[in-house]
Amino acid sequence: MKVGGSYTLPLLRQRAHELLQDPAILARCMPGCEDLKKIGPDEYEMQMKVVVSAVQGLFAGKVRITDQKPPESFRLIVEGSGKVGFMKGDGLLTLVPATVTTGVSILGSEGTEVRYEGDVQVGGTLAGVGQRLLDSTAKMIIRKFFEKLAEAGAETEQAAIVP
Amino acid sequence: MIPQNFEYSAPTSLKEALALIAKGDAKVLAGGMSLIPLMKLRLAAPEHVVDLSRIADLKSVHEDGKGEFPGGALHLGALATHFEIESSALVRSKCPLLAEVASNIGDVQVRNVGTIGGSTAHADPAADYPAGLMALEAKVHLTTAKGERTLPIDQFIVDALSTALKPNELVREIIVPVETRGTGFSYQKLAQPASGFAVVGVAARVRKSAGKVTFVRVGVTGLAGKAFRATRVEKLLEGTSGSAADIQKAAAQAAEGVDANTDLHASADYRRQMTKVFTARALTQALSRAD
Ligand SMILES: Cc1cc2nc3c(=O)[nH]c(=O)nc-3n(C[C@H](O)[C@H](O)[C@H](O)COP(=O)(O)OP(=O)(O)OC[C@H]3O[C@@H](n4cnc5c(N)ncnc54)[C@H](O)[C@@H]3O)c2cc1C
């Protein structure tokens, strides 16, 4: 399944790029992330509890970052599995300076558009019965992630500026 | 398949049910049309299932002259089944769009057991009710052991399969306006052949006066992660004479700016195209019923 889209963060590109690689921030922003540990350079281990309506799945997996071109782009590779199924995702994230139109931060209207494009594979029971809902659920999780990231970003900016 | 072991309670009062779910890791069971299959597949494994079916309070369907809407409101208890809503004389005369939507859900077995509260709480992006509830600008009455709140449907449904419901909270009732006399309505859907779920579904309400369209509401389900009101279509049609050309022009905007879903059954482009077609059909029928 192809996924693609973009989200504009009220953060400068350098800052957006840093946040997207900060394990503490990622752990906080990934919906259901219960644990994220750095296990090597650009490699993390994670536990996720995905709760979508009545469905609950515990996933254990790995996140890898490759093709680093800070602050412009990087490739994100995610793999996870649990009792309800497995998922594999591979996506290219491109950061482009942009103008923020909503949720303008104290920094003004300079922001960053994060474009993502990739492929997600889902298997097991989850995919067998949930085909109809995979696309909308994947998009929902990605939207939630960026919303939380924008929030976390705004907070850290505030903390950096207001002593 | 056999679900994981779970504790089961069937309280007879709302108060008891709310106290049980306040303890955590409980799932409430309404019609079970969505929850039971998920439990059997072990995609859901709650430790405690709280069956609402014996709570008489949640079954009431009644009219209320004052309150939520200026012209009066219908209150539909969360446990009202799709069949009860489809066949209720009160709903058919006071809010016929909702009865029409209910009659389009799944098959007769599902309609006999599935509930409006369960469907709304589940927030399936392809469920039928949300299209109607958006067009009706319905409200959702929520309750916890500590208090109550009422949210517009647009704020209650947050995204695909996600709502503003807190874990200790129940949907108590859905509130819809008593329809103004002369309002035309229609629900048109392209059903997925296997389940009946909407590939796209469009609900419309319209009013006319002196040859002009004065009021338009359009709700769309199935196209995006959550159902939405097609406000561009509404604005374009309002003030026109409601001719076939006016309808086509307005309906052409139904999928504009929407991040459309893709699945095995329909690509995003096909869904967008079908949304325009079904919007035109819903508007045409609604206008023909308005007077
Ligand atoms: C074969 C089949 C075909 C179907 N076709 C369609 C269709 O064409 N269109 C359509 O719209 N739907 C369709 N459905 C879904 C059907 O409408 C279900 O009734 C609905 O999804 C869930 O309602 P329920 O009462 O069965 O809820 P349940 O399965 O009991 O519960 C669903 C979820 O909502 C929660 N919940 C239930 N009640 C409340 C409450 N009062 N407060 C808070 N949370 C609550 C539960 O905890 C659970 O997470 C179909 C279902 C089946 C099995």
Short mmCIF file of C-alpha atoms and ligand atoms in Angstrom, two decimals:
data_model
loop_
_atom_site.label_atom_id
_atom_site.label_comp_id
_atom_site.label_asym_id
_atom_site.label_seq_id
_atom_site.Cartn_x
_atom_site.Cartn_y
_atom_site.Cartn_z
CA MET A 1 0.00 0.00 0.00
CA LYS A 2 1.37 3.37 -1.03
CA VAL A 3 1.22 6.21 1.46
CA GLY A 4 2.03 9.78 0.70
CA GLY A 5 1.23 13.25 1.83
CA SER A 6 2.60 16.25 3.60
CA TYR A 7 2.25 18.13 6.83
CA THR A 8 3.47 21.62 7.63
CA LEU A 9 5.18 22.10 10.98
CA PRO A 10 5.59 25.52 12.61
CA LEU A 11 9.34 24.88 12.93
CA LEU A 12 12.47 25.87 11.05
CA ARG A 13 13.86 23.14 8.83
CA GLN A 14 16.96 22.46 10.93
CA ARG A 15 14.82 22.15 14.05
CA ALA A 16 12.21 19.97 12.36
CA HIS A 17 14.96 17.66 11.16
CA GLU A 18 16.45 17.41 14.66
CA LEU A 19 13.09 16.66 16.26
CA LEU A 20 12.34 13.94 13.73
CA GLN A 21 15.48 12.10 14.91
CA ASP A 22 15.18 12.72 18.63
CA PRO A 23 14.19 9.45 20.34
CA ALA A 24 12.53 11.23 23.27
CA ILE A 25 10.38 13.29 20.93
CA LEU A 26 9.56 10.35 18.65
CA ALA A 27 8.56 8.22 21.61
CA ARG A 28 6.21 10.94 22.72
CA CYS A 29 4.67 11.57 19.32
CA MET A 30 4.23 8.08 17.87
CA PRO A 31 0.70 7.08 18.75
CA GLY A 32 0.84 4.28 21.33
CA CYS A 33 4.64 4.24 21.60
CA GLU A 34 5.47 2.71 24.96
CA ASP A 35 9.22 2.42 24.68
CA LEU A 36 11.87 3.56 22.23
CA LYS A 37 15.55 2.74 22.74
CA LYS A 38 18.55 3.68 20.69
CA ILE A 39 20.38 0.46 19.80
CA GLY A 40 22.91 1.83 17.34
CA PRO A 41 23.63 4.84 15.18
CA ASP A 42 20.31 5.76 13.55
CA GLU A 43 18.71 2.56 14.79
CA TYR A 44 16.05 2.19 17.45
CA GLU A 45 14.01 -0.53 19.07
CA MET A 46 10.43 0.17 20.01
CA GLN A 47 7.24 -1.14 21.58
CA MET A 48 3.94 0.19 20.37
CA LYS A 49 0.45 -0.36 21.64
CA VAL A 50 -1.90 0.54 18.85
CA VAL A 51 -5.45 1.20 19.98
CA VAL A 52 -7.84 1.92 17.16
CA SER A 53 -11.49 1.85 18.23
CA ALA A 54 -11.99 -1.66 19.68
CA VAL A 55 -8.81 -3.06 18.11
CA GLN A 56 -5.75 -3.36 20.28
CA GLY A 57 -2.40 -4.58 19.11
CA LEU A 58 0.96 -4.78 20.80
CA PHE A 59 3.83 -4.43 18.36
CA ALA A 60 7.55 -4.83 18.92
CA GLY A 61 9.80 -3.54 16.24
CA LYS A 62 12.70 -1.56 14.89
CA VAL A 63 13.10 1.85 13.35
CA ARG A 64 16.05 2.63 11.10
CA ILE A 65 17.10 5.87 9.49
CA THR A 66 19.20 5.77 6.33
CA ASP A 67 20.20 8.04 3.45
CA GLN A 68 20.73 10.98 5.77
CA LYS A 69 20.91 14.35 4.01
CA PRO A 70 20.37 16.79 6.88
CA PRO A 71 18.38 18.93 6.96
CA GLU A 72 16.75 18.04 3.63
CA SER A 73 15.76 14.42 3.74
CA PHE A 74 16.16 10.94 5.16
CA ARG A 75 14.68 7.51 4.70
CA LEU A 76 12.72 5.91 7.52
CA ILE A 77 12.38 2.14 7.74
CA VAL A 78 9.97 0.70 10.28
CA GLU A 79 9.30 -2.96 11.01
CA GLY A 80 7.08 -4.38 13.66
CA SER A 81 5.16 -7.49 14.57
CA GLY A 82 2.79 -8.73 17.20
CA LYS A 83 0.08 -11.32 17.75
CA VAL A 84 -2.39 -9.54 15.46
CA GLY A 85 -0.07 -9.20 12.50
CA PHE A 86 3.02 -7.53 11.17
CA MET A 87 3.86 -4.35 9.34
CA LYS A 88 6.77 -3.03 7.34
CA GLY A 89 7.13 0.49 6.15
CA ASP A 90 9.71 2.28 4.09
CA GLY A 91 9.41 5.95 3.35
CA LEU A 92 11.33 8.98 2.19
CA LEU A 93 10.82 12.15 4.19
CA THR A 94 11.69 15.43 2.51
CA LEU A 95 11.78 18.70 4.41
CA VAL A 96 11.02 21.88 2.50
CA PRO A 97 10.89 25.41 3.93
CA ALA A 98 7.29 26.66 3.89
CA THR A 99 4.99 29.32 5.21
CA VAL A 100 2.76 28.37 8.10
CA THR A 101 -0.83 29.47 7.73
CA THR A 102 -2.36 28.00 10.88
CA GLY A 103 -0.97 27.57 14.37
CA VAL A 104 1.68 30.22 13.78
CA SER A 105 4.30 29.96 16.51
CA ILE A 106 6.05 32.74 18.37
CA LEU A 107 8.74 32.43 15.73
CA GLY A 108 6.46 33.88 13.09
CA SER A 109 5.22 32.20 9.97
CA GLU A 110 8.37 30.35 8.92
CA GLY A 111 7.78 26.64 8.90
CA THR A 112 8.70 23.40 7.25
CA GLU A 113 6.67 21.17 5.03
CA VAL A 114 7.45 17.53 5.64
CA ARG A 115 6.62 15.48 2.56
CA TYR A 116 6.47 11.74 2.93
CA GLU A 117 6.18 9.07 0.34
CA GLY A 118 6.50 5.39 0.89
CA ASP A 119 5.21 1.89 0.94
CA VAL A 120 3.56 0.10 3.84
CA GLN A 121 2.92 -3.62 3.98
CA VAL A 122 0.61 -5.10 6.55
CA GLY A 123 0.08 -8.82 7.05
CA GLY A 124 -1.51 -11.33 9.37
CA THR A 125 -5.02 -11.26 10.83
CA LEU A 126 -5.04 -7.49 10.84
CA ALA A 127 -4.64 -7.31 7.07
CA GLY A 128 -6.84 -10.32 6.39
CA VAL A 129 -9.91 -8.73 7.93
CA GLY A 130 -9.03 -5.08 7.91
CA GLN A 131 -8.21 -4.45 4.23
CA ARG A 132 -11.01 -1.94 3.93
CA LEU A 133 -9.63 0.12 6.80
CA LEU A 134 -5.87 -0.06 6.35
CA ASP A 135 -5.49 3.07 4.24
CA SER A 136 -7.65 5.34 6.36
CA THR A 137 -6.12 3.99 9.58
CA ALA A 138 -2.54 4.46 8.36
CA LYS A 139 -3.36 8.02 7.36
CA MET A 140 -5.01 8.67 10.71
CA ILE A 141 -1.92 7.45 12.60
CA ILE A 142 0.39 9.59 10.44
CA ARG A 143 -1.80 12.69 10.98
CA LYS A 144 -1.80 12.12 14.75
CA PHE A 145 1.97 11.76 14.73
CA PHE A 146 2.50 15.10 12.97
CA GLU A 147 -0.05 16.89 15.13
CA LYS A 148 1.79 15.76 18.25
CA LEU A 149 5.12 16.62 16.70
CA ALA A 150 3.94 20.17 15.95
CA GLU A 151 2.77 20.43 19.56
CA ALA A 152 6.01 19.07 20.99
CA GLY A 153 7.97 21.35 18.66
CA ALA A 154 6.07 24.44 19.75
CA GLU A 155 6.71 23.54 23.40
CA THR A 156 10.43 23.02 22.99
CA GLU A 157 10.70 26.30 21.05
CA GLN A 158 8.90 28.09 23.83
CA ALA A 159 11.17 26.50 26.42
CA ALA A 160 14.25 27.55 24.46
CA ILE A 161 13.15 31.15 24.10
CA VAL A 162 11.43 31.82 27.42
CA PRO A 163 14.03 31.04 30.08
CA MET B 1 -12.49 -18.64 16.52
CA ILE B 2 -12.61 -18.31 20.27
CA PRO B 3 -12.02 -15.05 22.10
CA GLN B 4 -9.59 -14.69 24.94
CA ASN B 5 -11.11 -15.10 28.43
CA PHE B 6 -12.87 -12.06 29.75
CA GLU B 7 -15.03 -11.04 32.64
CA TYR B 8 -18.64 -10.27 31.73
CA SER B 9 -21.12 -7.95 33.44
CA ALA B 10 -24.62 -7.01 32.41
CA PRO B 11 -25.67 -4.09 34.60
CA THR B 12 -29.29 -2.97 34.59
CA SER B 13 -28.68 0.71 35.30
CA LEU B 14 -26.59 3.35 33.62
CA LYS B 15 -25.02 4.27 36.95
CA GLU B 16 -23.75 0.74 37.50
CA ALA B 17 -22.40 0.57 33.95
CA LEU B 18 -20.54 3.85 34.37
CA ALA B 19 -19.03 2.69 37.67
CA LEU B 20 -17.84 -0.53 36.00
CA ILE B 21 -16.15 1.20 33.08
CA ALA B 22 -14.57 3.80 35.35
CA LYS B 23 -12.37 0.98 36.72
CA GLY B 24 -10.50 0.71 33.42
CA ASP B 25 -9.78 -1.92 30.76
CA ALA B 26 -13.45 -2.53 30.13
CA LYS B 27 -15.17 -2.45 26.75
CA VAL B 28 -18.85 -1.85 26.45
CA LEU B 29 -20.92 -4.14 24.29
CA ALA B 30 -23.97 -2.84 22.42
CA GLY B 31 -25.11 -4.85 19.38
CA GLY B 32 -21.76 -6.60 19.20
CA MET B 33 -21.77 -6.47 15.39
CA SER B 34 -18.31 -4.94 15.37
CA LEU B 35 -16.92 -5.86 18.77
CA ILE B 36 -17.66 -9.62 18.84
CA PRO B 37 -15.94 -10.43 15.51
CA LEU B 38 -12.91 -8.42 16.62
CA MET B 39 -12.79 -10.36 19.88
CA LYS B 40 -13.12 -13.68 18.10
CA LEU B 41 -10.21 -12.77 15.86
CA ARG B 42 -8.39 -11.61 18.98
CA LEU B 43 -7.86 -8.21 17.45
CA ALA B 44 -9.65 -6.95 20.54
CA ALA B 45 -9.02 -8.60 23.89
CA PRO B 46 -10.67 -6.58 26.64
CA GLU B 47 -10.37 -7.97 30.17
CA HIS B 48 -13.88 -6.96 30.99
CA VAL B 49 -16.96 -6.68 28.78
CA VAL B 50 -19.82 -4.55 30.05
CA ASP B 51 -23.01 -5.44 28.21
CA LEU B 52 -25.34 -2.45 27.94
CA SER B 53 -28.32 -4.37 26.57
CA ARG B 54 -30.27 -4.49 29.85
CA ILE B 55 -30.19 -0.74 30.46
CA ALA B 56 -33.68 0.46 29.62
CA ASP B 57 -32.60 4.10 29.91
CA LEU B 58 -30.50 3.77 26.77
CA LYS B 59 -33.32 2.50 24.58
CA SER B 60 -35.64 5.47 24.60
CA VAL B 61 -36.50 7.25 21.35
CA HIS B 62 -38.47 10.41 22.09
CA GLU B 63 -39.19 13.95 21.01
CA ASP B 64 -38.26 16.98 23.06
CA GLY B 65 -39.89 20.32 22.24
CA LYS B 66 -37.24 22.52 23.73
CA GLY B 67 -33.55 22.31 24.09
CA GLU B 68 -30.94 21.32 21.59
CA PHE B 69 -32.57 22.62 18.39
CA PRO B 70 -34.93 25.60 17.96
CA GLY B 71 -37.56 23.54 16.14
CA GLY B 72 -37.44 20.67 18.64
CA ALA B 73 -35.27 17.58 18.77
CA LEU B 74 -35.44 13.82 18.56
CA HIS B 75 -33.41 11.96 21.16
CA LEU B 76 -32.26 8.52 20.08
CA GLY B 77 -31.00 6.33 22.90
CA ALA B 78 -27.60 4.77 22.16
CA LEU B 79 -29.12 1.27 22.13
CA ALA B 80 -31.79 2.07 19.52
CA THR B 81 -31.20 -0.46 16.76
CA HIS B 82 -30.93 0.45 13.10
CA PHE B 83 -34.23 -1.40 12.54
CA GLU B 84 -35.99 0.52 15.33
CA ILE B 85 -34.87 3.81 13.79
CA GLU B 86 -35.79 2.73 10.28
CA SER B 87 -39.28 1.62 11.33
CA SER B 88 -40.14 4.12 14.08
CA ALA B 89 -43.21 6.17 13.14
CA LEU B 90 -41.80 9.08 15.12
CA VAL B 91 -38.45 9.08 13.31
CA ARG B 92 -40.06 8.56 9.90
CA SER B 93 -42.31 11.56 10.34
CA LYS B 94 -40.01 13.91 12.29
CA CYS B 95 -36.59 13.07 10.87
CA PRO B 96 -37.13 10.99 7.74
CA LEU B 97 -33.55 11.34 6.53
CA LEU B 98 -32.29 9.38 9.54
CA ALA B 99 -34.82 6.60 8.96
CA GLU B 100 -33.73 6.43 5.31
CA VAL B 101 -30.05 6.20 6.30
CA ALA B 102 -30.80 3.45 8.85
CA SER B 103 -32.71 1.43 6.24
CA ASN B 104 -29.56 1.40 4.07
CA ILE B 105 -27.26 -0.20 6.65
CA GLY B 106 -25.95 -3.72 5.95
CA ASP B 107 -28.59 -6.42 5.89
CA VAL B 108 -31.67 -7.11 7.99
CA GLN B 109 -29.77 -9.22 10.54
CA VAL B 110 -27.26 -6.43 11.16
CA ARG B 111 -30.04 -3.83 11.38
CA ASN B 112 -31.89 -5.92 13.94
CA VAL B 113 -28.98 -5.96 16.34
CA GLY B 114 -26.60 -3.11 15.52
CA THR B 115 -27.17 0.16 17.38
CA ILE B 116 -26.83 3.84 16.58
CA GLY B 117 -24.61 4.35 19.66
CA GLY B 118 -22.33 1.46 18.67
CA SER B 119 -22.01 2.65 15.09
CA THR B 120 -21.27 6.22 16.14
CA ALA B 121 -18.75 5.18 18.83
CA HIS B 122 -16.99 2.85 16.39
CA ALA B 123 -16.59 5.65 13.82
CA ASP B 124 -15.98 3.40 10.85
CA PRO B 125 -15.03 5.73 7.97
CA ALA B 126 -17.49 3.86 5.74
CA ALA B 127 -20.45 3.73 8.14
CA ASP B 128 -23.73 5.17 6.91
CA TYR B 129 -25.02 7.11 9.92
CA PRO B 130 -22.21 9.70 9.94
CA ALA B 131 -23.28 11.05 6.51
CA GLY B 132 -26.82 11.62 7.81
CA LEU B 133 -25.65 12.93 11.17
CA MET B 134 -23.35 15.46 9.47
CA ALA B 135 -26.15 16.67 7.16
CA LEU B 136 -28.44 16.96 10.20
CA GLU B 137 -25.76 18.73 12.29
CA ALA B 138 -26.55 16.18 15.00
CA LYS B 139 -25.21 16.22 18.54
CA VAL B 140 -23.83 13.42 20.67
CA HIS B 141 -24.73 13.30 24.34
CA LEU B 142 -21.96 11.69 26.40
CA THR B 143 -21.90 10.66 30.01
CA THR B 144 -19.41 9.52 32.66
CA ALA B 145 -19.87 8.70 36.35
CA LYS B 146 -18.94 12.32 37.03
CA GLY B 147 -20.90 14.33 34.49
CA GLU B 148 -22.32 14.88 31.05
CA ARG B 149 -21.36 16.75 27.90
CA THR B 150 -22.78 17.24 24.46
CA LEU B 151 -20.62 17.52 21.34
CA PRO B 152 -21.54 18.36 17.75
CA ILE B 153 -21.06 15.25 15.59
CA ASP B 154 -18.27 16.97 13.70
CA GLN B 155 -16.26 17.28 16.92
CA PHE B 156 -17.25 13.87 18.24
CA ILE B 157 -15.83 11.98 15.26
CA VAL B 158 -12.16 12.90 15.16
CA ASP B 159 -10.73 10.69 12.43
CA ALA B 160 -10.97 7.16 11.04
CA LEU B 161 -12.07 4.91 13.94
CA SER B 162 -11.32 7.63 16.47
CA THR B 163 -13.69 9.75 18.48
CA ALA B 164 -13.61 12.19 21.37
CA LEU B 165 -14.91 9.43 23.70
CA LYS B 166 -12.86 9.04 26.86
CA PRO B 167 -12.28 5.50 28.17
CA ASN B 168 -14.69 6.03 31.08
CA GLU B 169 -17.37 7.62 28.91
CA LEU B 170 -20.48 6.32 27.16
CA VAL B 171 -22.57 7.58 24.30
CA ARG B 172 -25.92 8.13 25.93
CA GLU B 173 -27.95 9.43 23.02
CA ILE B 174 -27.78 11.00 19.60
CA ILE B 175 -29.77 14.20 19.17
CA VAL B 176 -31.13 15.29 15.79
CA PRO B 177 -33.37 18.22 14.84
CA VAL B 178 -37.07 17.76 14.14
CA GLU B 179 -37.16 18.40 10.41
CA THR B 180 -38.69 21.68 9.19
CA ARG B 181 -41.81 21.13 7.07
CA GLY B 182 -41.12 21.03 3.34
CA THR B 183 -37.50 19.90 3.68
CA GLY B 184 -36.52 17.44 0.98
CA PHE B 185 -34.07 14.68 1.90
CA SER B 186 -32.19 11.77 0.39
CA TYR B 187 -29.49 9.24 1.21
CA GLN B 188 -27.72 7.69 -1.74
CA LYS B 189 -24.94 5.18 -1.43
CA LEU B 190 -22.70 3.00 -3.47
CA ALA B 191 -22.59 -0.12 -1.32
CA GLN B 192 -19.70 -2.49 -1.21
CA PRO B 193 -21.28 -5.76 -2.37
CA ALA B 194 -19.96 -8.00 0.42
CA SER B 195 -20.67 -6.05 3.61
CA GLY B 196 -22.96 -3.29 2.46
CA PHE B 197 -20.62 -0.67 3.90
CA ALA B 198 -20.49 2.52 1.85
CA VAL B 199 -17.80 2.89 -0.79
CA VAL B 200 -19.30 6.37 -0.71
CA GLY B 201 -22.58 7.57 0.77
CA VAL B 202 -24.16 11.00 0.48
CA ALA B 203 -26.98 12.46 2.59
CA ALA B 204 -28.71 15.65 1.50
CA ARG B 205 -31.35 18.01 2.94
CA VAL B 206 -32.75 20.95 0.96
CA ARG B 207 -35.42 23.62 1.25
CA LYS B 208 -36.94 25.77 -1.48
CA SER B 209 -38.89 28.97 -1.37
CA ALA B 210 -40.30 31.03 -4.27
CA GLY B 211 -38.41 28.96 -6.84
CA LYS B 212 -35.04 29.34 -5.12
CA VAL B 213 -33.03 26.86 -3.09
CA THR B 214 -32.77 28.43 0.38
CA PHE B 215 -31.08 25.72 2.45
CA VAL B 216 -28.69 22.88 1.61
CA ARG B 217 -26.88 20.42 3.85
CA VAL B 218 -24.72 17.63 2.42
CA GLY B 219 -22.94 14.94 4.45
CA VAL B 220 -20.45 12.54 2.84
CA THR B 221 -19.19 9.23 4.20
CA GLY B 222 -16.72 6.66 2.83
CA LEU B 223 -14.57 9.11 0.87
CA ALA B 224 -12.20 10.25 3.61
CA GLY B 225 -10.99 9.17 7.05
CA LYS B 226 -14.02 10.80 8.57
CA ALA B 227 -17.43 11.83 7.29
CA PHE B 228 -17.73 15.53 6.54
CA ARG B 229 -20.10 18.25 5.38
CA ALA B 230 -19.53 19.23 1.76
CA THR B 231 -19.84 22.96 2.41
CA ARG B 232 -18.62 23.97 -1.08
CA VAL B 233 -21.52 22.06 -2.61
CA GLU B 234 -23.96 23.64 -0.14
CA LYS B 235 -22.80 27.18 -0.93
CA LEU B 236 -22.85 26.65 -4.69
CA LEU B 237 -26.40 25.32 -4.73
CA GLU B 238 -27.92 27.80 -2.28
CA GLY B 239 -29.60 30.71 -4.07
CA THR B 240 -29.90 28.89 -7.41
CA SER B 241 -33.14 27.60 -8.91
CA GLY B 242 -31.93 24.01 -8.34
CA SER B 243 -31.91 23.07 -12.05
CA ALA B 244 -30.13 19.94 -13.27
CA ALA B 245 -27.23 22.15 -14.38
CA ASP B 246 -27.05 23.85 -10.95
CA ILE B 247 -26.94 20.43 -9.29
CA GLN B 248 -24.17 19.18 -11.59
CA LYS B 249 -22.11 22.28 -11.03
CA ALA B 250 -22.43 22.07 -7.24
CA ALA B 251 -21.93 18.29 -7.04
CA ALA B 252 -18.71 18.57 -9.07
CA GLN B 253 -17.13 20.16 -5.97
CA ALA B 254 -18.09 17.35 -3.57
CA ALA B 255 -14.63 15.77 -3.39
CA GLU B 256 -12.58 18.92 -3.81
CA GLY B 257 -9.66 19.23 -1.39
CA VAL B 258 -10.35 15.85 0.22
CA ASP B 259 -7.64 13.25 0.93
CA ALA B 260 -9.55 10.25 -0.47
CA ASN B 261 -9.25 6.67 0.77
CA THR B 262 -7.97 3.80 -1.33
CA ASP B 263 -8.62 0.12 -0.75
CA LEU B 264 -9.11 -3.14 -2.64
CA HIS B 265 -12.65 -2.13 -3.54
CA ALA B 266 -12.13 1.38 -4.85
CA SER B 267 -9.21 3.65 -5.70
CA ALA B 268 -9.09 7.24 -4.50
CA ASP B 269 -9.94 8.56 -8.00
CA TYR B 270 -12.91 6.24 -8.37
CA ARG B 271 -14.18 7.22 -4.92
CA ARG B 272 -13.87 10.91 -5.80
CA GLN B 273 -15.77 10.40 -9.03
CA MET B 274 -18.49 8.35 -7.30
CA THR B 275 -18.84 11.02 -4.63
CA LYS B 276 -19.74 13.56 -7.32
CA VAL B 277 -22.20 11.17 -8.97
CA PHE B 278 -23.92 10.21 -5.71
CA THR B 279 -24.00 13.82 -4.51
CA ALA B 280 -25.85 14.77 -7.69
CA ARG B 281 -28.28 11.88 -7.19
CA ALA B 282 -28.93 12.78 -3.55
CA LEU B 283 -29.49 16.45 -4.38
CA THR B 284 -31.80 15.59 -7.27
CA GLN B 285 -33.98 13.33 -5.17
CA ALA B 286 -33.96 15.71 -2.17
CA LEU B 287 -35.06 18.63 -4.40
CA SER B 288 -37.82 16.53 -5.94
CA ARG B 289 -39.12 15.82 -2.42
CA ALA B 290 -38.92 19.43 -1.20
CA ASP B 291 -41.95 21.71 -1.34
C1 LIG C 1 -22.06 -8.05 8.00
C2 LIG C 1 -22.08 -6.62 8.48
C3 LIG C 1 -22.45 -5.61 7.59
C4 LIG C 1 -22.49 -4.28 8.02
N1 LIG C 1 -22.85 -3.33 7.12
C5 LIG C 1 -22.90 -2.05 7.52
C6 LIG C 1 -23.30 -1.02 6.62
O1 LIG C 1 -23.63 -1.25 5.48
N2 LIG C 1 -23.30 0.26 7.07
C7 LIG C 1 -22.96 0.57 8.36
O2 LIG C 1 -22.99 1.74 8.71
N3 LIG C 1 -22.60 -0.37 9.24
C8 LIG C 1 -22.57 -1.68 8.85
N4 LIG C 1 -22.21 -2.64 9.77
C9 LIG C 1 -21.84 -2.25 11.16
C10 LIG C 1 -23.07 -2.22 12.03
O3 LIG C 1 -23.81 -1.06 11.69
C11 LIG C 1 -22.76 -2.21 13.54
O4 LIG C 1 -23.99 -2.18 14.15
C12 LIG C 1 -21.95 -1.06 14.10
O5 LIG C 1 -20.71 -0.96 13.50
C13 LIG C 1 -21.65 -1.24 15.57
O6 LIG C 1 -22.78 -1.24 16.35
P1 LIG C 1 -23.00 -2.29 17.50
O7 LIG C 1 -24.20 -1.82 18.24
O8 LIG C 1 -23.04 -3.65 16.96
O9 LIG C 1 -21.72 -2.04 18.42
P2 LIG C 1 -20.68 -3.04 19.11
O10 LIG C 1 -20.06 -3.95 18.13
O11 LIG C 1 -21.29 -3.65 20.32
O12 LIG C 1 -19.60 -1.95 19.58
C14 LIG C 1 -18.78 -1.28 18.64
C15 LIG C 1 -17.81 -0.37 19.39
O13 LIG C 1 -18.50 0.73 19.98
C16 LIG C 1 -18.37 0.74 21.40
N5 LIG C 1 -19.69 1.14 21.91
C17 LIG C 1 -20.87 0.57 21.64
N6 LIG C 1 -21.88 1.24 22.23
C18 LIG C 1 -21.33 2.27 22.89
C19 LIG C 1 -21.84 3.34 23.70
N7 LIG C 1 -23.16 3.50 23.93
N8 LIG C 1 -20.96 4.23 24.23
C20 LIG C 1 -19.64 4.10 23.99
N9 LIG C 1 -19.09 3.12 23.24
C21 LIG C 1 -19.93 2.21 22.69
C22 LIG C 1 -17.94 -0.68 21.77
O14 LIG C 1 -17.18 -0.70 22.96
C23 LIG C 1 -17.10 -1.05 20.57
O15 LIG C 1 -15.81 -0.51 20.66
C24 LIG C 1 -22.16 -3.97 9.37
C25 LIG C 1 -21.80 -4.98 10.25
C26 LIG C 1 -21.77 -6.31 9.83
C27 LIG C 1 -21.39 -7.37 10.82
#
